[in-house]
Tab-separated table of N, CA and C in Angstrom:
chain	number	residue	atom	x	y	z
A	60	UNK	N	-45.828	31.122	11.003
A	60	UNK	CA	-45.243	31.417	9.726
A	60	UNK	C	-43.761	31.745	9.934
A	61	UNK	N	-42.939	31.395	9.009
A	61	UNK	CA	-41.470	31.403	8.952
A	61	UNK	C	-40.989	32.742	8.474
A	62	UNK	N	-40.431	33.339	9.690
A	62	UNK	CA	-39.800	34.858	9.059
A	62	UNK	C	-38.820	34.248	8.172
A	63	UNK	N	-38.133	35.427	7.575
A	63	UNK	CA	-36.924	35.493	6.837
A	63	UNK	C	-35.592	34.779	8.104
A	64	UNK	N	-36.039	35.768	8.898
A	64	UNK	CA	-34.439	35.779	9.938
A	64	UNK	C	-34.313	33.706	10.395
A	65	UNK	N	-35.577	33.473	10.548
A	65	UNK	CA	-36.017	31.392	10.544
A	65	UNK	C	-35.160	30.943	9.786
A	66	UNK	N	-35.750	31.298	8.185
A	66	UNK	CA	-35.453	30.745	7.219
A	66	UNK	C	-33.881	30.741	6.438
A	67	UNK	N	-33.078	31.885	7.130
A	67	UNK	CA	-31.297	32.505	7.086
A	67	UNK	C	-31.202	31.500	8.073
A	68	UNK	N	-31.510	31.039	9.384
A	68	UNK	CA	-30.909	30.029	10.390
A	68	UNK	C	-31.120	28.904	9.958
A	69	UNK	N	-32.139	28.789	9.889
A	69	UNK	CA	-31.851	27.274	8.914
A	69	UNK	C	-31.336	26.866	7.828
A	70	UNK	N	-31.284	27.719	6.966
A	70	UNK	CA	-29.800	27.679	5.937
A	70	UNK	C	-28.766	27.519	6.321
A	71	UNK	N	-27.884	28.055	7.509
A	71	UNK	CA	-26.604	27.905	7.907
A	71	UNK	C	-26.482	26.503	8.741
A	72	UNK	N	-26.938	26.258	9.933
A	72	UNK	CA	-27.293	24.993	10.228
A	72	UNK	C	-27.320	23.972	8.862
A	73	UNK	N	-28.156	23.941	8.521
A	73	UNK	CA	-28.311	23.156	7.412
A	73	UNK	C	-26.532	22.827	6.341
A	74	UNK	N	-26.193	24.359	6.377
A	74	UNK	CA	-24.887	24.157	5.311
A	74	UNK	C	-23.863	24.139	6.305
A	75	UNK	N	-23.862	23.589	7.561
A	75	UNK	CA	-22.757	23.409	8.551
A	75	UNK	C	-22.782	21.522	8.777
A	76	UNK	N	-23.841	21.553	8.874
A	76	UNK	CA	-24.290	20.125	9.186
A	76	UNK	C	-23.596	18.965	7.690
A	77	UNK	N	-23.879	19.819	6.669
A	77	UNK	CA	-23.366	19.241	5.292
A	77	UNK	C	-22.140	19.163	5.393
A	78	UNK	N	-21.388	20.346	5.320
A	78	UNK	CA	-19.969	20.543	4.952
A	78	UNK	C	-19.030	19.400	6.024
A	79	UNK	N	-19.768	19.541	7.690
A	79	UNK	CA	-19.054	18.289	8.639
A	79	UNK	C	-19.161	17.033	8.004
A	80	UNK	N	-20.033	16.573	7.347
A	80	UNK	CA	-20.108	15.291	6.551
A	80	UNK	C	-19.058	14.964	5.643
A	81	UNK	N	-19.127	16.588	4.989
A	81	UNK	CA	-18.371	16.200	3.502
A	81	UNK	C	-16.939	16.261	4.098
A	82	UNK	N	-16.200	16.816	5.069
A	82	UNK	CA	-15.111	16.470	5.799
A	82	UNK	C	-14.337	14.608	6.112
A	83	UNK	N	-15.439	14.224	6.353
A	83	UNK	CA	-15.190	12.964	7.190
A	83	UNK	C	-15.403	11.849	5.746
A	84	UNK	N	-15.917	12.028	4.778
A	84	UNK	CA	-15.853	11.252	3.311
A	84	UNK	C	-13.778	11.200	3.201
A	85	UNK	N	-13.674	10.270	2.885
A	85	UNK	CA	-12.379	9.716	2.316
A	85	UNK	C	-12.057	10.138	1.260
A	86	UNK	N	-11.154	10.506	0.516
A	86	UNK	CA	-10.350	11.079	-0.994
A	86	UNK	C	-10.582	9.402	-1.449
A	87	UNK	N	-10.890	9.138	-2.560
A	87	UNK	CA	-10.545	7.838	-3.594
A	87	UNK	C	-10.195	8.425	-4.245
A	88	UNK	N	-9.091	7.805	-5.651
A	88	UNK	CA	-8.663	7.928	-7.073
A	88	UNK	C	-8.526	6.948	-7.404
A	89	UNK	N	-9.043	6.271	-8.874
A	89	UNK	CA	-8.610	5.431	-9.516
A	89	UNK	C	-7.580	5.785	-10.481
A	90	UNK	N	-6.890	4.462	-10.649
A	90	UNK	CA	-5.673	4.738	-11.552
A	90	UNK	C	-5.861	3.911	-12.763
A	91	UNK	N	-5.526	4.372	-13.667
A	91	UNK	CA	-5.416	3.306	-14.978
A	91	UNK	C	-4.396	2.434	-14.850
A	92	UNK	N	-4.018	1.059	-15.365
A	92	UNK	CA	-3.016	0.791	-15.521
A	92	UNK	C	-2.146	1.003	-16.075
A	93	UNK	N	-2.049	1.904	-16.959
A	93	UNK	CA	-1.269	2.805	-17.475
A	93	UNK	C	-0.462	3.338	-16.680
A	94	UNK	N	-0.932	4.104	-15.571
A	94	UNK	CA	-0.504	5.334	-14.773
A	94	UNK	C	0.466	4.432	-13.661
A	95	UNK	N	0.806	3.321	-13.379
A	95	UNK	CA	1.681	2.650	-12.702
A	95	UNK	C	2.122	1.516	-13.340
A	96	UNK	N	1.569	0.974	-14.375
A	96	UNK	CA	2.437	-0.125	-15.546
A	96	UNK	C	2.894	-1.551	-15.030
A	97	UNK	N	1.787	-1.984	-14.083
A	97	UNK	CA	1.925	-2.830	-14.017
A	97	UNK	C	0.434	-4.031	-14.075
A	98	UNK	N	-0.245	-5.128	-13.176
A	98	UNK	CA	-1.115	-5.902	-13.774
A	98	UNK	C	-2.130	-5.362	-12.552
A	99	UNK	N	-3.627	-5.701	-13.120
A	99	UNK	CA	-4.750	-5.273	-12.437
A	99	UNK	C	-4.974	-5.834	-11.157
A	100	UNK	N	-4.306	-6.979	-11.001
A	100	UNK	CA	-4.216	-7.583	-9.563
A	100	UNK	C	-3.472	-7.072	-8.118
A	101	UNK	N	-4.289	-6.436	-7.438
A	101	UNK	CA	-3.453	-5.745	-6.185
A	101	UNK	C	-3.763	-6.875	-5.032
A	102	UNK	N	-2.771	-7.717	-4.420
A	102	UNK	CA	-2.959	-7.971	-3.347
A	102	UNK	C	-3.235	-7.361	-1.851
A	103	UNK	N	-2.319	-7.076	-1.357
A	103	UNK	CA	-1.991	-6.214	-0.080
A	103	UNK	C	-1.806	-4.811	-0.109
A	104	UNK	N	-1.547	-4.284	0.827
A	104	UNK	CA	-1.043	-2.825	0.577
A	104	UNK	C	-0.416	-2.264	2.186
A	105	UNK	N	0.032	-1.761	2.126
A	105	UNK	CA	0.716	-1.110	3.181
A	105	UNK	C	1.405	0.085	3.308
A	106	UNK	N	1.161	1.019	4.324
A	106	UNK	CA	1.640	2.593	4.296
A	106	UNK	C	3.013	2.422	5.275
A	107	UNK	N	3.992	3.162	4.722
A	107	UNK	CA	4.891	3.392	5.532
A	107	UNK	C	4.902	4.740	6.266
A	108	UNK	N	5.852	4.653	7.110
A	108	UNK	CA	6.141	6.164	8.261
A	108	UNK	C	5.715	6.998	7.726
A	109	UNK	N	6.516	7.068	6.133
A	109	UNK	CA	7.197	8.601	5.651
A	109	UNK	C	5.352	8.620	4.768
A	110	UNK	N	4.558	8.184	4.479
A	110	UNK	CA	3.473	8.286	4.202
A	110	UNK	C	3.390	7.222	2.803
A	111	UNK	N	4.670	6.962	2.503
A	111	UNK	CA	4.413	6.146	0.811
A	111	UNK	C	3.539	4.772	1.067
A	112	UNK	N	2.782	4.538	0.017
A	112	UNK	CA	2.165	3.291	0.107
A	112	UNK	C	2.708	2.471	-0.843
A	113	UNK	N	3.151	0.836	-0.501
A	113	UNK	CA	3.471	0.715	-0.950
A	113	UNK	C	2.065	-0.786	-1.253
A	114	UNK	N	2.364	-1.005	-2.635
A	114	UNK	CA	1.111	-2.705	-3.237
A	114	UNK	C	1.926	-3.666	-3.751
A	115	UNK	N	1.557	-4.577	-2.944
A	115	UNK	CA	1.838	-6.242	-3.983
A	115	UNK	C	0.956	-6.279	-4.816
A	116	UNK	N	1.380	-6.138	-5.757
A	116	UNK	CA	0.882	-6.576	-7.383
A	116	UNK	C	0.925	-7.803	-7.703
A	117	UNK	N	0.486	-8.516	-8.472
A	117	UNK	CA	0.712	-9.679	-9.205
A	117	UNK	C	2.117	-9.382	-10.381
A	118	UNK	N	2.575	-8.499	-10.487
A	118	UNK	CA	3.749	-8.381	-11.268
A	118	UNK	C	5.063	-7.573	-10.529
A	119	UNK	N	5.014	-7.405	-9.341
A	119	UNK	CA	5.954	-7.117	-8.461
A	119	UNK	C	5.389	-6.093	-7.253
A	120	UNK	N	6.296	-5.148	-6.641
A	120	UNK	CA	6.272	-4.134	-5.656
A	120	UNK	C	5.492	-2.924	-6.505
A	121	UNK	N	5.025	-2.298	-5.824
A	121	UNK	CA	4.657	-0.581	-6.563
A	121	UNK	C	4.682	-0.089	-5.395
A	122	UNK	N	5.574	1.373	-5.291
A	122	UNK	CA	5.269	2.003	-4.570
A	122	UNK	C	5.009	3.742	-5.012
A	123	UNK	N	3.996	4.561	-4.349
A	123	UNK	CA	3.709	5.166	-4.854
A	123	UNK	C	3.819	6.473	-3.448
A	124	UNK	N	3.838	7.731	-3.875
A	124	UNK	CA	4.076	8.537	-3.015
A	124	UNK	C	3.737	10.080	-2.951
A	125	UNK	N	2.287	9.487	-3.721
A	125	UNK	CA	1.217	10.804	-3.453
A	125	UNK	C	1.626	11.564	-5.007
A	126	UNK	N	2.564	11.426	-6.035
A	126	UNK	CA	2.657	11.467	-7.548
A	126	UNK	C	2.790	10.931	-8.215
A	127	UNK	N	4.038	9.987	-8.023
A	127	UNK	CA	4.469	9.050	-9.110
A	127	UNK	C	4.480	7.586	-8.336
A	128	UNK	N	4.044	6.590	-9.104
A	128	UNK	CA	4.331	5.812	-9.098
A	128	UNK	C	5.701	4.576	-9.616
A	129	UNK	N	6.259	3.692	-8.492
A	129	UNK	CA	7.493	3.501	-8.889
A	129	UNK	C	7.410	1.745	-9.184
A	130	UNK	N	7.898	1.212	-10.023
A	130	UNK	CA	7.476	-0.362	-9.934
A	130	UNK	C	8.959	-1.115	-9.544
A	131	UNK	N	9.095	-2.069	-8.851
A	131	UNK	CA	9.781	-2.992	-8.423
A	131	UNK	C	9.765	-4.773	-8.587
A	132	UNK	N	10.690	-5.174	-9.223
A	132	UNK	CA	10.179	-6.343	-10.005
A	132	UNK	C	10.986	-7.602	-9.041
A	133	UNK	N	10.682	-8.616	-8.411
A	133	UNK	CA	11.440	-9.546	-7.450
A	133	UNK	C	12.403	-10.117	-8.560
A	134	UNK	N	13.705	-10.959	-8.330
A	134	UNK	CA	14.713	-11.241	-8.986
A	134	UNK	C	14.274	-12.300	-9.839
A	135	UNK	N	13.178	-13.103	-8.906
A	135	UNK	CA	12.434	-14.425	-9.683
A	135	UNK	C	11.239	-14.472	-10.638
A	136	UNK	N	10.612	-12.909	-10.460
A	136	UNK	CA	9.722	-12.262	-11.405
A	136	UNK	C	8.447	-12.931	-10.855
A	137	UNK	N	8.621	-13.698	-9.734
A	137	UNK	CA	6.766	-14.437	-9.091
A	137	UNK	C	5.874	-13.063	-8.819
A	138	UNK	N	5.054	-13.972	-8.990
A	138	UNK	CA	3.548	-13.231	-8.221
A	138	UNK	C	3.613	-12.618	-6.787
A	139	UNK	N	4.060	-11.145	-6.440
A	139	UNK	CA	4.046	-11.025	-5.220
A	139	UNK	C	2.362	-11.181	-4.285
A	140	UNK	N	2.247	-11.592	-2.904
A	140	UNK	CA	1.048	-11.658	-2.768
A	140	UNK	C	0.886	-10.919	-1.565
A	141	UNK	N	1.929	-10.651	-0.665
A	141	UNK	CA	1.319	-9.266	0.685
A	141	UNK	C	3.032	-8.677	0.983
A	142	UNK	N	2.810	-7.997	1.652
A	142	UNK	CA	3.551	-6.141	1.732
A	142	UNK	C	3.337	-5.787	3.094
A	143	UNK	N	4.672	-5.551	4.017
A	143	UNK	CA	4.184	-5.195	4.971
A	143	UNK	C	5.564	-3.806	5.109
A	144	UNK	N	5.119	-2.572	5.210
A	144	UNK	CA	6.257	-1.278	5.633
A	144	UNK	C	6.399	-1.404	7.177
A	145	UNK	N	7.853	-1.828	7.524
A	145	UNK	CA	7.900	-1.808	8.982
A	145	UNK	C	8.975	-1.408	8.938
A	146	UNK	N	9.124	-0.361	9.829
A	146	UNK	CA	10.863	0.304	9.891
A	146	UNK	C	11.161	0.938	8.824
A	147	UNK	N	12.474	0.575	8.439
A	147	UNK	CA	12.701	1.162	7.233
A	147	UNK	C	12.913	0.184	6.142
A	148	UNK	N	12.247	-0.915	6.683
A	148	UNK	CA	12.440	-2.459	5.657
A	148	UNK	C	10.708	-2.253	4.832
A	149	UNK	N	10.680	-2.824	3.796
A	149	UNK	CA	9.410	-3.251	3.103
A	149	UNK	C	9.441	-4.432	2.986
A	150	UNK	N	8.868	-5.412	3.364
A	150	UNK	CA	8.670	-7.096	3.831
A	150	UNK	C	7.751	-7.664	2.466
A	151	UNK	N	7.922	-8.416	1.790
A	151	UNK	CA	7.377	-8.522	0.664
A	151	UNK	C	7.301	-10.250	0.820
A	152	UNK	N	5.999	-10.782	0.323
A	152	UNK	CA	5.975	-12.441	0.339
A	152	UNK	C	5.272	-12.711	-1.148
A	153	UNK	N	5.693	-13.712	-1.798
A	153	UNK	CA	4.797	-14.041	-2.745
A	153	UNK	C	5.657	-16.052	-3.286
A	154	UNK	N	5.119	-16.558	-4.569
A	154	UNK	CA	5.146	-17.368	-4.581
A	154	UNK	C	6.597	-18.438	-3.908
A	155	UNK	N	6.960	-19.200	-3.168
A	155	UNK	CA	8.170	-19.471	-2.955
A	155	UNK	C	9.485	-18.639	-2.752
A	156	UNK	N	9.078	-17.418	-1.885
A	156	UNK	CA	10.337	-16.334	-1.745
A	156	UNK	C	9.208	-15.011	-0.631
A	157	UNK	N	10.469	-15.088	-0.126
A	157	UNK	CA	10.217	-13.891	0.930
A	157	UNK	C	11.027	-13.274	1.273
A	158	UNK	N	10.923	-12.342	1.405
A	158	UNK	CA	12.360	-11.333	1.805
A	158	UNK	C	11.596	-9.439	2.208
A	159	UNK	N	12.996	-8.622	1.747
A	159	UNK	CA	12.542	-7.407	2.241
A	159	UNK	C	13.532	-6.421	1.021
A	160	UNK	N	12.787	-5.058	1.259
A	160	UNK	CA	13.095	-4.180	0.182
A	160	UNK	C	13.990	-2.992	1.373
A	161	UNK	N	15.185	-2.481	0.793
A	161	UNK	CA	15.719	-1.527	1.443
A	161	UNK	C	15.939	-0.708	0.960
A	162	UNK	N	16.017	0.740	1.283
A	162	UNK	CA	16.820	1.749	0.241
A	162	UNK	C	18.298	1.969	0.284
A	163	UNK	N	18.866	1.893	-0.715
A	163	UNK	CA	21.087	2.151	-0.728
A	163	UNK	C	20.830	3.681	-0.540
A	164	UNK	N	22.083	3.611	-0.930
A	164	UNK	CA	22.896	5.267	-0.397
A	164	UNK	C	22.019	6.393	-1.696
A	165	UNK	N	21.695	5.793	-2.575
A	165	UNK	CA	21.131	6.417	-3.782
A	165	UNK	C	19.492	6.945	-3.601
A	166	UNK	N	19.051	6.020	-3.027
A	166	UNK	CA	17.508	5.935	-2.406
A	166	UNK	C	16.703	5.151	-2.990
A	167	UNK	N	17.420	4.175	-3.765
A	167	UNK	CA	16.826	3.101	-4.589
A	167	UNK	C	16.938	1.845	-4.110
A	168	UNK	N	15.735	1.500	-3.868
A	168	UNK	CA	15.017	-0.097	-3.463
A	168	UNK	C	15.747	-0.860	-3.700
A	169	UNK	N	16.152	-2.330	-3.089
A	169	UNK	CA	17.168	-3.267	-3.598
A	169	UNK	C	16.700	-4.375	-2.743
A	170	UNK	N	16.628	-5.537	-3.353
A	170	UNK	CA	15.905	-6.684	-2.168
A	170	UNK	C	17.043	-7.447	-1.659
A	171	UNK	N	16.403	-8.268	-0.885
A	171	UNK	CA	17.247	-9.339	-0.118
A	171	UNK	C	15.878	-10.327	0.289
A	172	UNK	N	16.296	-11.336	-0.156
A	172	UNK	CA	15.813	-12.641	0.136
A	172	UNK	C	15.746	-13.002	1.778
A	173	UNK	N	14.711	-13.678	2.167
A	173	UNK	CA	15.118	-14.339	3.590
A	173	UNK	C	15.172	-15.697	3.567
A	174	UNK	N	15.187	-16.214	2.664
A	174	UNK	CA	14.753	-18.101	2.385
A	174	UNK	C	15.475	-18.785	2.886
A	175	UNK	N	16.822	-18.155	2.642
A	175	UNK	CA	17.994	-19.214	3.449
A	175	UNK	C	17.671	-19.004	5.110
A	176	UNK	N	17.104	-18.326	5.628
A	176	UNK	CA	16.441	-18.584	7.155
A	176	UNK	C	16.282	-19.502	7.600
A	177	UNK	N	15.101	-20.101	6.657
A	177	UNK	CA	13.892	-20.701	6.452
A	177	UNK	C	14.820	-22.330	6.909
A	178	UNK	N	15.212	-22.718	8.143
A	178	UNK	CA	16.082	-23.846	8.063
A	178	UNK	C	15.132	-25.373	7.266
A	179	UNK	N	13.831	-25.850	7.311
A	179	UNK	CA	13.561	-26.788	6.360
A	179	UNK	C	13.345	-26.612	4.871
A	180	UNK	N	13.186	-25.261	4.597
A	180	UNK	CA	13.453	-24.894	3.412
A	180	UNK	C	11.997	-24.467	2.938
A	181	UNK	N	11.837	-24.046	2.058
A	181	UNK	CA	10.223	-23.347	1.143
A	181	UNK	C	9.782	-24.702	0.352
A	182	UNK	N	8.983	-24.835	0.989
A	182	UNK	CA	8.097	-26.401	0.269
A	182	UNK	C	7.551	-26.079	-1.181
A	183	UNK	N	7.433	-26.734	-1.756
A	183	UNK	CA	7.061	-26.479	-3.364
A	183	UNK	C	5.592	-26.020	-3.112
A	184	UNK	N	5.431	-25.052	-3.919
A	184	UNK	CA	4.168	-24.443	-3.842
A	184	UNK	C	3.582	-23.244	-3.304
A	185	UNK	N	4.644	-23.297	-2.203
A	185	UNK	CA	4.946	-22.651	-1.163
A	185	UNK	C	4.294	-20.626	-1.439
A	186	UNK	N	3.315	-20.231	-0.971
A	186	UNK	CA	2.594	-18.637	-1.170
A	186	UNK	C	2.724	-18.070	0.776
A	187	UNK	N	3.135	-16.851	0.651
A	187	UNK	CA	3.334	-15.999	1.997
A	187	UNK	C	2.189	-14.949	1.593
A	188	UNK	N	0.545	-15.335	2.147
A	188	UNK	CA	-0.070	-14.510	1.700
A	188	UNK	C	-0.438	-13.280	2.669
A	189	UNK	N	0.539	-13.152	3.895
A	189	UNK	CA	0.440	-12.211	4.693
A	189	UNK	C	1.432	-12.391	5.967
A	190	UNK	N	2.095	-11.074	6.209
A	190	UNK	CA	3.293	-10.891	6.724
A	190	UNK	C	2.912	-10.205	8.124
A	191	UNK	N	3.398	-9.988	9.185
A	191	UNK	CA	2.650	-9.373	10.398
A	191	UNK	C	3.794	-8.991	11.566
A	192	UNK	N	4.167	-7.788	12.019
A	192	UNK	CA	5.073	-7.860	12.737
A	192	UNK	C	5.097	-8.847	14.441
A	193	UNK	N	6.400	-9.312	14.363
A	193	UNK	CA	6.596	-9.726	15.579
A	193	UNK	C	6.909	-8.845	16.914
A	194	UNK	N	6.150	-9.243	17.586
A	194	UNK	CA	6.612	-8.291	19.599
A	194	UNK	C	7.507	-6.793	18.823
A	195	UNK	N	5.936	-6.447	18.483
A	195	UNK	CA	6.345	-4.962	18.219
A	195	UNK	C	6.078	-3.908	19.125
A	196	UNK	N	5.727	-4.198	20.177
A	196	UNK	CA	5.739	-2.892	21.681
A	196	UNK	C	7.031	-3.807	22.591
């Protein structure tokens, strides 16, 4: 038969064993589209250093940074389709255009194209659906 003093140890065990679980579960939040204002389509996503994440949307850049969300629109207004935070560049690809996002002296995002690189040029049709660093060690 189960004393009391059993039945107190197996309570704690029991609510130690739980709480390590509930540790190792992940935080989710959903967002409305409201709450970042842009379209339901998230391609990619990518975290930078400083912790911001930033998403290719189907209606541009979003980057977000644990409150607010900030939207970023490409000059050509395409469908962005992947996002990569490397350095202090944000690498952005989507329909016929690729380039990267920097911050000015202000701390505001500003792109630059890489196409003219591109020496045969961006073939019609042309989607960058994922970006990947080069000989990064």
């Amino acid at each position: 038969m189960l004393r009391l003093k059993d039945i107190f140890i197996i309570l704690i065990i029991a609510s130690i064993s739980s709480f390590g679980l509930a540790q190792n579960t992940p935080f989710f939040k959903n967002f409305n589209l409201s709450k970042y204002n842009a379209t339901n389509q998230n391609w990619d996503v990518s975290v930078a250093d400083n912790g911001k994440v930033y998403v290719a949307n189907g209606k541009g850049l979003m980057e977000y940074d644990g409150l607010n969300w900030k939207f970023h629109e490409l000059p050509n207004k395409t469908t962005m389709r992947s996002v990569l935070a490397y350095n202090d560049r944000i690498y952005t690809g989507s329909f016929e255009e690729i380039g990267y996002w920097q911050k000015d002296a202000k701390g505001q995002l500003y792109y630059t194209s890489l196409n003219g690189l591109i020496n045969e040029g961006i073939s019609t049709d042309e989607e960058f659906w994922q970006i990947v660093p080069y000989k990064t060690g």
